[in-house]
Amino acid sequence: MGLATLNQPYEQVDPSQVVAAIRSAIGVSEDHAFQPLHVPHFEGAEWDYVKDCLDTGWVSSVGSYVEKFEKEVAAHSGVAHGVAVVNGTAALQIALQVVGVGLGDEVLMPALTFVATPNAASYLGAVPHFVDSDPATLGLDPTKLDAYLAEIGERSLEGLRNRLTGRRFGAIVPMHTYGHAVDMEPLIAVAARYGIPIVEDAAESLGSIYKGEKCGSLGRVAAISFNGNKIITTGGGGAIVTDDADLAARAKHLTTTAKVAHRWAFDHDAVGYNYRLPNLNAALGCAQLESLPSYIERKRSLAERYVSAFEAVPGVSVFRERCFGRANYWLNCLFLDDPSIETRDAVLEATNEAGIMTRPTWTLMNDLPVYAGAPAMLLDGARNIEARLINVPSSVPLGENPC
Ligand SMILES: *Cc1c(COP(=O)(O)O)cnc(C)c1O
């Protein structure tokens, strides 16, 4: 231990060592070009499938790629049904709606998530209720949620209510952060005990596994995103996946203007949405899905390279999957020992200055003015992650090609 660390409970990190370790992990020398956090990657049938849409004229809301994509997304998520939609936010909104979330319900979700999670609940007139996260998984903390619900929950005919607000809890939304699975077993037990449906925000976790089961198959229904920055992309897009045939049919109906099937009549039996994914985007998605297993291997190999590169760097480690999970490592995360925003920002400053794109995690949702008034539990775990986590370049080509 050096003199400077005598009064410090944490090992100090040297930002220049972080820069050097990242360069070593991604295999670039000092005069490298700008290194982005994540870029989409196309190496398979993308051109062929998209060209096929153009050649045949099937570019828009109907076409064979949509159905094929829906089947394959479901298969990659370990469930029977998939509904392709315009983006992950729309997928989450409809997933919440089909499990019965509506006006005035509260939706339990991590404060540490992307803003789409609370937004999807807000679109339905529901209120996000923020739950703490576990620094060991980066996801919703089931032990804390259990204790919290025991304290503020009140059973009623419509289900568990928040005693303080009188509102019903409509759903629990675990989000598998950067591709690392939430500890689902205890969470499923809590949800079952109180009869609250689980809607997974699996936007970042396509192909990730929890105790042998795929993320996206662990709740009643899940939402996936195929935005340009996710592990695979359709340009923009999302999917609702579930094993429940009725929920899937309802989701398909609502996302296709709630039109009643008929040869010519325009009858619509609900306020539906035009959320369907165009065939062009689905074609891109079909090609990308073929590459997914190889992408995951490369991301996992990149994670290993980060782990080795940071072994000798004091004050920082690389976030690794838990023994129960097999992560897709969508975005790699550094974890600083010292939970201080100043230390984190010094590393962000040095890396971005050196032409390496790094990012902190999201501002906690209840720190955003729009959600400042939303109910929330104590967020010690989320604050700890917020102060310590830094995302580093993670694009597929940075990993090693499997042979
Ligand atoms: C990307 C993302 C979404 C939303 O997906 P879009 O396709 O961008 O609408 C939702 N939740 C999380 C956690 C995400 O990372």
GROMACS .gro file of C-alpha atoms and ligand atoms in nm:
model
  418
    1MET     CA    1   0.000   0.000   0.000
    2GLY     CA    2   0.146   0.340  -0.098
    3LEU     CA    3   0.153   0.640   0.134
    4ALA     CA    4  -0.131   0.811  -0.050
    5THR     CA    5  -0.362   0.523   0.023
    6LEU     CA    6  -0.304   0.521   0.400
    7ASN     CA    7  -0.604   0.744   0.473
    8GLN     CA    8  -0.807   0.591   0.194
    9PRO     CA    9  -1.024   0.287   0.240
   10TYR     CA   10  -1.007   0.224  -0.135
   11GLU     CA   11  -0.722   0.159  -0.372
   12GLN     CA   12  -0.674   0.463  -0.591
   13VAL     CA   13  -0.712   0.423  -0.962
   14ASP     CA   14  -0.471   0.583  -1.208
   15PRO     CA   15  -0.674   0.695  -1.512
   16SER     CA   16  -0.373   0.658  -1.744
   17GLN     CA   17  -0.346   0.292  -1.645
   18VAL     CA   18  -0.714   0.249  -1.733
   19VAL     CA   19  -0.652   0.397  -2.078
   20ALA     CA   20  -0.357   0.161  -2.130
   21ALA     CA   21  -0.551  -0.144  -2.015
   22ILE     CA   22  -0.845  -0.070  -2.245
   23ARG     CA   23  -0.606  -0.028  -2.538
   24SER     CA   24  -0.444  -0.357  -2.456
   25ALA     CA   25  -0.780  -0.538  -2.427
   26ILE     CA   26  -0.911  -0.410  -2.760
   27GLY     CA   27  -0.574  -0.449  -2.930
   28VAL     CA   28  -0.498  -0.092  -3.042
   29SER     CA   29  -0.180   0.114  -3.012
   30GLU     CA   30  -0.160   0.473  -2.885
   31ASP     CA   31  -0.222   0.636  -3.223
   32HIS     CA   32  -0.554   0.460  -3.275
   33ALA     CA   33  -0.865   0.610  -3.432
   34PHE     CA   34  -1.161   0.704  -3.212
   35GLN     CA   35  -1.301   0.392  -3.045
   36PRO     CA   36  -1.681   0.400  -3.018
   37LEU     CA   37  -1.872   0.232  -2.735
   38HIS     CA   38  -2.076   0.011  -2.963
   39VAL     CA   39  -2.143  -0.009  -3.336
   40PRO     CA   40  -2.375  -0.240  -3.529
   41HIS     CA   41  -2.205  -0.517  -3.725
   42PHE     CA   42  -2.317  -0.683  -4.049
   43GLU     CA   43  -2.137  -0.984  -4.189
   44GLY     CA   44  -2.410  -1.229  -4.289
   45ALA     CA   45  -2.717  -1.230  -4.513
   46GLU     CA   46  -2.822  -0.868  -4.437
   47TRP     CA   47  -2.771  -0.738  -4.792
   48ASP     CA   48  -2.944  -1.039  -4.948
   49TYR     CA   49  -3.252  -1.027  -4.727
   50VAL     CA   50  -3.297  -0.650  -4.750
   51LYS     CA   51  -3.245  -0.662  -5.128
   52ASP     CA   52  -3.506  -0.936  -5.145
   53CYS     CA   53  -3.759  -0.697  -4.985
   54LEU     CA   54  -3.677  -0.429  -5.242
   55ASP     CA   55  -3.684  -0.674  -5.532
   56THR     CA   56  -4.023  -0.812  -5.434
   57GLY     CA   57  -4.175  -0.483  -5.317
   58TRP     CA   58  -4.254  -0.624  -4.971
   59VAL     CA   59  -4.097  -0.341  -4.774
   60SER     CA   60  -4.368  -0.232  -4.535
   61SER     CA   61  -4.616  -0.369  -4.286
   62VAL     CA   62  -4.677  -0.708  -4.445
   63GLY     CA   63  -4.425  -0.964  -4.561
   64SER     CA   64  -4.273  -1.301  -4.492
   65TYR     CA   65  -3.972  -1.171  -4.296
   66VAL     CA   66  -4.194  -1.038  -4.017
   67GLU     CA   67  -4.338  -1.381  -3.944
   68LYS     CA   68  -4.002  -1.551  -3.976
   69PHE     CA   69  -3.843  -1.294  -3.746
   70GLU     CA   70  -4.117  -1.336  -3.486
   71LYS     CA   71  -4.070  -1.714  -3.479
   72GLU     CA   72  -3.693  -1.688  -3.455
   73VAL     CA   73  -3.689  -1.419  -3.189
   74ALA     CA   74  -3.921  -1.637  -2.980
   75ALA     CA   75  -3.690  -1.936  -3.030
   76HIS     CA   76  -3.384  -1.732  -2.929
   77SER     CA   77  -3.576  -1.625  -2.617
   78GLY     CA   78  -3.681  -1.977  -2.524
   79VAL     CA   79  -4.055  -1.913  -2.564
   80ALA     CA   80  -4.331  -2.006  -2.806
   81HIS     CA   81  -4.451  -1.666  -2.931
   82GLY     CA   82  -4.301  -1.342  -3.057
   83VAL     CA   83  -4.461  -1.019  -3.177
   84ALA     CA   84  -4.237  -0.780  -3.369
   85VAL     CA   85  -4.289  -0.408  -3.308
   86VAL     CA   86  -4.131  -0.073  -3.396
   87ASN     CA   87  -3.904  -0.045  -3.093
   88GLY     CA   88  -3.831  -0.185  -2.749
   89THR     CA   89  -4.019   0.090  -2.570
   90ALA     CA   90  -4.340   0.004  -2.758
   91ALA     CA   91  -4.277  -0.365  -2.681
   92LEU     CA   92  -4.255  -0.288  -2.310
   93GLN     CA   93  -4.564  -0.068  -2.315
   94ILE     CA   94  -4.773  -0.341  -2.475
   95ALA     CA   95  -4.621  -0.614  -2.256
   96LEU     CA   96  -4.733  -0.414  -1.952
   97GLN     CA   97  -5.075  -0.352  -2.102
   98VAL     CA   98  -5.145  -0.719  -2.177
   99VAL     CA   99  -5.070  -0.824  -1.819
  100GLY     CA  100  -5.329  -0.569  -1.708
  101VAL     CA  101  -5.129  -0.261  -1.611
  102GLY     CA  102  -5.343   0.050  -1.650
  103LEU     CA  103  -5.433   0.393  -1.522
  104GLY     CA  104  -5.324   0.453  -1.163
  105ASP     CA  105  -5.133   0.128  -1.114
  106GLU     CA  106  -4.780   0.128  -0.975
  107VAL     CA  107  -4.510  -0.061  -1.161
  108LEU     CA  108  -4.210  -0.180  -0.959
  109MET     CA  109  -3.885  -0.137  -1.152
  110PRO     CA  110  -3.520  -0.055  -1.087
  111ALA     CA  111  -3.423   0.312  -1.057
  112LEU     CA  112  -3.108   0.209  -1.241
  113THR     CA  113  -3.239   0.158  -1.593
  114PHE     CA  114  -3.280   0.334  -1.926
  115VAL     CA  115  -3.560   0.592  -1.932
  116ALA     CA  116  -3.770   0.372  -2.163
  117THR     CA  117  -3.862   0.147  -1.868
  118PRO     CA  118  -4.053   0.411  -1.667
  119ASN     CA  119  -4.174   0.580  -1.987
  120ALA     CA  120  -4.348   0.261  -2.102
  121ALA     CA  121  -4.542   0.252  -1.773
  122SER     CA  122  -4.621   0.623  -1.794
  123TYR     CA  123  -4.775   0.586  -2.142
  124LEU     CA  124  -5.038   0.360  -1.980
  125GLY     CA  125  -5.116   0.612  -1.708
  126ALA     CA  126  -4.931   0.396  -1.456
  127VAL     CA  127  -4.675   0.524  -1.205
  128PRO     CA  128  -4.321   0.386  -1.186
  129HIS     CA  129  -4.214   0.286  -0.836
  130PHE     CA  130  -3.838   0.264  -0.807
  131VAL     CA  131  -3.663  -0.028  -0.643
  132ASP     CA  132  -3.297  -0.067  -0.543
  133SER     CA  133  -3.042  -0.267  -0.740
  134ASP     CA  134  -2.783  -0.518  -0.624
  135PRO     CA  135  -2.420  -0.427  -0.709
  136ALA     CA  136  -2.348  -0.801  -0.740
  137THR     CA  137  -2.588  -0.842  -1.035
  138LEU     CA  138  -2.652  -0.479  -1.145
  139GLY     CA  139  -3.021  -0.574  -1.140
  140LEU     CA  140  -3.324  -0.538  -0.917
  141ASP     CA  141  -3.254  -0.658  -0.561
  142PRO     CA  142  -3.513  -0.927  -0.474
  143THR     CA  143  -3.423  -0.942  -0.104
  144LYS     CA  144  -3.474  -0.569  -0.058
  145LEU     CA  145  -3.794  -0.576  -0.263
  146ASP     CA  146  -3.930  -0.856  -0.045
  147ALA     CA  147  -3.864  -0.665   0.279
  148TYR     CA  148  -3.999  -0.344   0.126
  149LEU     CA  149  -4.326  -0.499   0.012
  150ALA     CA  150  -4.371  -0.657   0.354
  151GLU     CA  151  -4.348  -0.306   0.495
  152ILE     CA  152  -4.554  -0.101   0.249
  153GLY     CA  153  -4.776  -0.365   0.088
  154GLU     CA  154  -5.137  -0.429   0.177
  155ARG     CA  155  -5.337  -0.714   0.034
  156SER     CA  156  -5.668  -0.624  -0.130
  157LEU     CA  157  -5.921  -0.783  -0.362
  158GLU     CA  158  -5.746  -0.645  -0.671
  159GLY     CA  159  -5.405  -0.762  -0.552
  160LEU     CA  160  -5.127  -0.606  -0.350
  161ARG     CA  161  -5.158  -0.232  -0.292
  162ASN     CA  162  -4.918   0.034  -0.179
  163ARG     CA  163  -5.049   0.125   0.169
  164LEU     CA  164  -4.908   0.476   0.139
  165THR     CA  165  -5.071   0.566  -0.195
  166GLY     CA  166  -5.360   0.319  -0.215
  167ARG     CA  167  -5.251   0.220  -0.565
  168ARG     CA  168  -5.231  -0.140  -0.684
  169PHE     CA  169  -4.899  -0.292  -0.793
  170GLY     CA  170  -4.961  -0.390  -1.155
  171ALA     CA  171  -4.629  -0.551  -1.242
  172ILE     CA  172  -4.266  -0.603  -1.144
  173VAL     CA  173  -4.016  -0.520  -1.420
  174PRO     CA  174  -3.670  -0.671  -1.372
  175MET     CA  175  -3.419  -0.536  -1.625
  176HIS     CA  176  -3.112  -0.747  -1.711
  177THR     CA  177  -2.852  -0.471  -1.706
  178TYR     CA  178  -2.597  -0.475  -1.991
  179GLY     CA  179  -2.688  -0.841  -2.048
  180HIS     CA  180  -2.639  -0.966  -1.689
  181ALA     CA  181  -2.936  -1.159  -1.553
  182VAL     CA  182  -3.125  -1.045  -1.246
  183ASP     CA  183  -3.130  -1.308  -0.969
  184MET     CA  184  -3.472  -1.426  -1.082
  185GLU     CA  185  -3.545  -1.724  -0.856
  186PRO     CA  186  -3.603  -1.522  -0.537
  187LEU     CA  187  -3.777  -1.251  -0.740
  188ILE     CA  188  -4.018  -1.504  -0.893
  189ALA     CA  189  -4.093  -1.627  -0.540
  190VAL     CA  190  -4.176  -1.274  -0.418
  191ALA     CA  191  -4.391  -1.204  -0.725
  192ALA     CA  192  -4.578  -1.534  -0.683
  193ARG     CA  193  -4.640  -1.474  -0.314
  194TYR     CA  194  -4.807  -1.141  -0.387
  195GLY     CA  195  -4.963  -1.238  -0.719
  196ILE     CA  196  -4.784  -0.964  -0.915
  197PRO     CA  197  -4.696  -1.050  -1.278
  198ILE     CA  198  -4.333  -1.021  -1.390
  199VAL     CA  199  -4.265  -0.836  -1.714
  200GLU     CA  200  -3.899  -0.865  -1.809
  201ASP     CA  201  -3.726  -0.569  -1.965
  202ALA     CA  202  -3.497  -0.793  -2.169
  203ALA     CA  203  -3.401  -0.510  -2.406
  204GLU     CA  204  -3.029  -0.568  -2.343
  205SER     CA  205  -3.021  -0.939  -2.274
  206LEU     CA  206  -3.104  -1.128  -2.592
  207GLY     CA  207  -2.917  -1.460  -2.563
  208SER     CA  208  -2.829  -1.420  -2.193
  209ILE     CA  209  -2.903  -1.713  -1.965
  210TYR     CA  210  -3.014  -1.750  -1.602
  211LYS     CA  211  -2.980  -2.096  -1.446
  212GLY     CA  212  -3.013  -2.263  -1.785
  213GLU     CA  213  -3.315  -2.056  -1.892
  214LYS     CA  214  -3.303  -1.774  -2.142
  215CYS     CA  215  -3.365  -1.416  -2.035
  216GLY     CA  216  -3.701  -1.328  -2.186
  217SER     CA  217  -3.854  -1.659  -2.074
  218LEU     CA  218  -3.842  -1.593  -1.699
  219GLY     CA  219  -4.157  -1.385  -1.651
  220ARG     CA  220  -4.506  -1.385  -1.801
  221VAL     CA  221  -4.393  -1.174  -2.091
  222ALA     CA  222  -4.079  -0.986  -2.195
  223ALA     CA  223  -3.974  -0.695  -2.413
  224ILE     CA  224  -3.665  -0.698  -2.635
  225SER     CA  225  -3.503  -0.411  -2.827
  226PHE     CA  226  -3.331  -0.417  -3.165
  227ASN     CA  227  -3.221  -0.057  -3.162
  228GLY     CA  228  -2.896   0.026  -3.342
  229ASN     CA  229  -2.690   0.008  -3.022
  230LYS     CA  230  -2.813  -0.332  -2.901
  231ILE     CA  231  -2.640  -0.670  -2.954
  232ILE     CA  232  -2.826  -0.718  -3.283
  233THR     CA  233  -3.026  -0.455  -3.466
  234THR     CA  234  -3.315  -0.416  -3.709
  235GLY     CA  235  -3.233  -0.048  -3.751
  236GLY     CA  236  -3.506   0.022  -3.500
  237GLY     CA  237  -3.730  -0.246  -3.362
  238GLY     CA  238  -3.849  -0.451  -3.071
  239ALA     CA  239  -4.036  -0.767  -2.981
  240ILE     CA  240  -4.278  -0.894  -2.722
  241VAL     CA  241  -4.202  -1.256  -2.632
  242THR     CA  242  -4.408  -1.493  -2.419
  243ASP     CA  243  -4.512  -1.853  -2.375
  244ASP     CA  244  -4.872  -1.747  -2.327
  245ALA     CA  245  -5.066  -1.780  -2.654
  246ASP     CA  246  -5.349  -1.551  -2.538
  247LEU     CA  247  -5.112  -1.273  -2.432
  248ALA     CA  248  -4.927  -1.302  -2.763
  249ALA     CA  249  -5.251  -1.282  -2.962
  250ARG     CA  250  -5.364  -0.980  -2.761
  251ALA     CA  251  -5.026  -0.812  -2.813
  252LYS     CA  252  -5.037  -0.877  -3.189
  253HIS     CA  253  -5.391  -0.739  -3.207
  254LEU     CA  254  -5.312  -0.423  -3.011
  255THR     CA  255  -4.996  -0.351  -3.211
  256THR     CA  256  -5.174  -0.389  -3.546
  257THR     CA  257  -5.450  -0.128  -3.492
  258ALA     CA  258  -5.682  -0.380  -3.321
  259LYS     CA  259  -5.832  -0.463  -3.658
  260VAL     CA  260  -6.089  -0.739  -3.661
  261ALA     CA  261  -5.996  -0.993  -3.928
  262HIS     CA  262  -6.230  -0.958  -4.225
  263ARG     CA  263  -6.190  -0.974  -4.601
  264TRP     CA  264  -6.283  -0.610  -4.658
  265ALA     CA  265  -6.440  -0.441  -4.356
  266PHE     CA  266  -6.244  -0.192  -4.142
  267ASP     CA  267  -6.355  -0.284  -3.794
  268HIS     CA  268  -6.136  -0.212  -3.493
  269ASP     CA  269  -6.245  -0.333  -3.150
  270ALA     CA  270  -6.006  -0.138  -2.925
  271VAL     CA  271  -5.778   0.164  -2.926
  272GLY     CA  272  -5.493  -0.014  -3.099
  273TYR     CA  273  -5.155   0.108  -3.213
  274ASN     CA  274  -4.969   0.105  -3.541
  275TYR     CA  275  -4.662  -0.047  -3.381
  276ARG     CA  276  -4.585  -0.322  -3.630
  277LEU     CA  277  -4.231  -0.372  -3.752
  278PRO     CA  278  -4.185  -0.315  -4.127
  279ASN     CA  279  -4.074  -0.613  -4.336
  280LEU     CA  280  -3.750  -0.432  -4.432
  281ASN     CA  281  -3.647  -0.412  -4.069
  282ALA     CA  282  -3.753  -0.770  -4.003
  283ALA     CA  283  -3.537  -0.884  -4.298
  284LEU     CA  284  -3.235  -0.718  -4.140
  285GLY     CA  285  -3.329  -0.883  -3.810
  286CYS     CA  286  -3.351  -1.232  -3.963
  287ALA     CA  287  -2.995  -1.196  -4.090
  288GLN     CA  288  -2.871  -1.055  -3.760
  289LEU     CA  289  -3.027  -1.339  -3.560
  290GLU     CA  290  -2.828  -1.590  -3.765
  291SER     CA  291  -2.513  -1.417  -3.636
  292LEU     CA  292  -2.625  -1.388  -3.272
  293PRO     CA  293  -2.454  -1.701  -3.133
  294SER     CA  294  -2.123  -1.600  -3.287
  295TYR     CA  295  -2.165  -1.239  -3.168
  296ILE     CA  296  -2.216  -1.362  -2.812
  297GLU     CA  297  -1.900  -1.576  -2.830
  298ARG     CA  298  -1.700  -1.277  -2.948
  299LYS     CA  299  -1.842  -1.052  -2.677
  300ARG     CA  300  -1.759  -1.312  -2.415
  301SER     CA  301  -1.405  -1.340  -2.546
  302LEU     CA  302  -1.373  -0.961  -2.533
  303ALA     CA  303  -1.491  -0.969  -2.169
  304GLU     CA  304  -1.213  -1.218  -2.092
  305ARG     CA  305  -0.960  -0.990  -2.256
  306TYR     CA  306  -1.079  -0.698  -2.043
  307VAL     CA  307  -1.053  -0.916  -1.732
  308SER     CA  308  -0.690  -1.008  -1.807
  309ALA     CA  309  -0.596  -0.653  -1.907
  310PHE     CA  310  -0.729  -0.515  -1.578
  311GLU     CA  311  -0.590  -0.784  -1.349
  312ALA     CA  312  -0.286  -0.573  -1.262
  313VAL     CA  313  -0.462  -0.235  -1.250
  314PRO     CA  314  -0.525  -0.126  -0.890
  315GLY     CA  315  -0.861   0.020  -0.786
  316VAL     CA  316  -1.066  -0.119  -1.073
  317SER     CA  317  -1.202  -0.452  -1.187
  318VAL     CA  318  -1.416  -0.579  -1.472
  319PHE     CA  319  -1.775  -0.671  -1.391
  320ARG     CA  320  -1.822  -1.045  -1.443
  321GLU     CA  321  -2.126  -1.267  -1.467
  322ARG     CA  322  -2.253  -1.445  -1.153
  323CYS     CA  323  -2.227  -1.822  -1.130
  324PHE     CA  324  -2.600  -1.851  -1.204
  325GLY     CA  325  -2.578  -1.657  -1.528
  326ARG     CA  326  -2.426  -1.668  -1.871
  327ALA     CA  327  -2.423  -1.310  -1.994
  328ASN     CA  328  -2.428  -1.189  -2.353
  329TYR     CA  329  -2.184  -0.914  -2.236
  330TRP     CA  330  -2.365  -0.661  -2.453
  331LEU     CA  331  -2.169  -0.378  -2.291
  332ASN     CA  332  -1.860  -0.446  -2.082
  333CYS     CA  333  -1.842  -0.265  -1.748
  334LEU     CA  334  -1.550  -0.152  -1.540
  335PHE     CA  335  -1.619  -0.137  -1.168
  336LEU     CA  336  -1.417   0.110  -0.962
  337ASP     CA  337  -1.342   0.019  -0.600
  338ASP     CA  338  -1.393   0.376  -0.484
  339PRO     CA  339  -1.763   0.474  -0.491
  340SER     CA  340  -1.704   0.842  -0.557
  341ILE     CA  341  -1.838   1.032  -0.856
  342GLU     CA  342  -1.513   1.237  -0.871
  343THR     CA  343  -1.299   0.926  -0.922
  344ARG     CA  344  -1.540   0.796  -1.183
  345ASP     CA  345  -1.545   1.126  -1.370
  346ALA     CA  346  -1.163   1.145  -1.371
  347VAL     CA  347  -1.156   0.808  -1.548
  348LEU     CA  348  -1.434   0.915  -1.790
  349GLU     CA  349  -1.242   1.234  -1.865
  350ALA     CA  350  -0.909   1.058  -1.928
  351THR     CA  351  -1.053   0.782  -2.148
  352ASN     CA  352  -1.271   1.008  -2.364
  353GLU     CA  353  -0.978   1.251  -2.396
  354ALA     CA  354  -0.766   0.959  -2.520
  355GLY     CA  355  -1.017   0.882  -2.798
  356ILE     CA  356  -1.181   0.590  -2.619
  357MET     CA  357  -1.553   0.630  -2.577
  358THR     CA  358  -1.663   0.542  -2.225
  359ARG     CA  359  -1.987   0.622  -2.048
  360PRO     CA  360  -2.124   0.622  -1.694
  361THR     CA  361  -2.441   0.427  -1.627
  362TRP     CA  362  -2.776   0.607  -1.658
  363THR     CA  363  -2.871   0.885  -1.421
  364LEU     CA  364  -3.102   0.716  -1.170
  365MET     CA  365  -3.459   0.757  -1.288
  366ASN     CA  366  -3.578   0.936  -0.974
  367ASP     CA  367  -3.302   1.196  -1.029
  368LEU     CA  368  -3.465   1.293  -1.360
  369PRO     CA  369  -3.704   1.586  -1.305
  370VAL     CA  370  -3.996   1.399  -1.469
  371TYR     CA  371  -3.965   1.109  -1.224
  372ALA     CA  372  -3.842   1.297  -0.916
  373GLY     CA  373  -4.184   1.271  -0.754
  374ALA     CA  374  -4.233   0.900  -0.819
  375PRO     CA  375  -4.236   0.664  -0.521
  376ALA     CA  376  -3.900   0.502  -0.448
  377MET     CA  377  -3.733   0.289  -0.182
  378LEU     CA  378  -3.385   0.358  -0.041
  379LEU     CA  379  -3.144   0.328  -0.331
  380ASP     CA  380  -2.806   0.256  -0.170
  381GLY     CA  381  -2.719  -0.024  -0.410
  382ALA     CA  382  -2.815   0.174  -0.719
  383ARG     CA  383  -2.616   0.477  -0.595
  384ASN     CA  384  -2.315   0.253  -0.537
  385ILE     CA  385  -2.335   0.116  -0.893
  386GLU     CA  386  -2.391   0.465  -1.033
  387ALA     CA  387  -2.068   0.591  -0.871
  388ARG     CA  388  -1.856   0.291  -0.972
  389LEU     CA  389  -1.962   0.168  -1.315
  390ILE     CA  390  -1.808   0.270  -1.647
  391ASN     CA  391  -1.899   0.118  -1.984
  392VAL     CA  392  -1.614   0.052  -2.224
  393PRO     CA  393  -1.597  -0.023  -2.599
  394SER     CA  394  -1.777  -0.350  -2.666
  395SER     CA  395  -1.853  -0.386  -3.038
  396VAL     CA  396  -1.861  -0.739  -3.178
  397PRO     CA  397  -1.551  -0.707  -3.404
  398LEU     CA  398  -1.335  -0.623  -3.101
  399GLY     CA  399  -1.381  -0.981  -2.983
  400GLU     CA  400  -1.208  -1.284  -3.125
  401ASN     CA  401  -1.370  -1.467  -3.412
  402PRO     CA  402  -1.464  -1.821  -3.313
  403CYS     CA  403  -1.334  -2.073  -3.565
  404LIG     C1  404  -3.283   0.001  -2.533
  404LIG     C2  405  -3.366  -0.017  -2.412
  404LIG     C3  406  -3.506  -0.005  -2.414
  404LIG     C4  407  -3.587   0.048  -2.528
  404LIG     O1  408  -3.559   0.007  -2.651
  404LIG     P1  409  -3.580   0.101  -2.780
  404LIG     O2  410  -3.579   0.001  -2.890
  404LIG     O3  411  -3.465   0.195  -2.784
  404LIG     O4  412  -3.711   0.170  -2.766
  404LIG     C5  413  -3.576  -0.035  -2.299
  404LIG     N1  414  -3.514  -0.070  -2.186
  404LIG     C6  415  -3.380  -0.080  -2.179
  404LIG     C7  416  -3.318  -0.123  -2.052
  404LIG     C8  417  -3.301  -0.053  -2.291
  404LIG     O5  418  -3.169  -0.060  -2.281
   0.00000   0.00000   0.00000
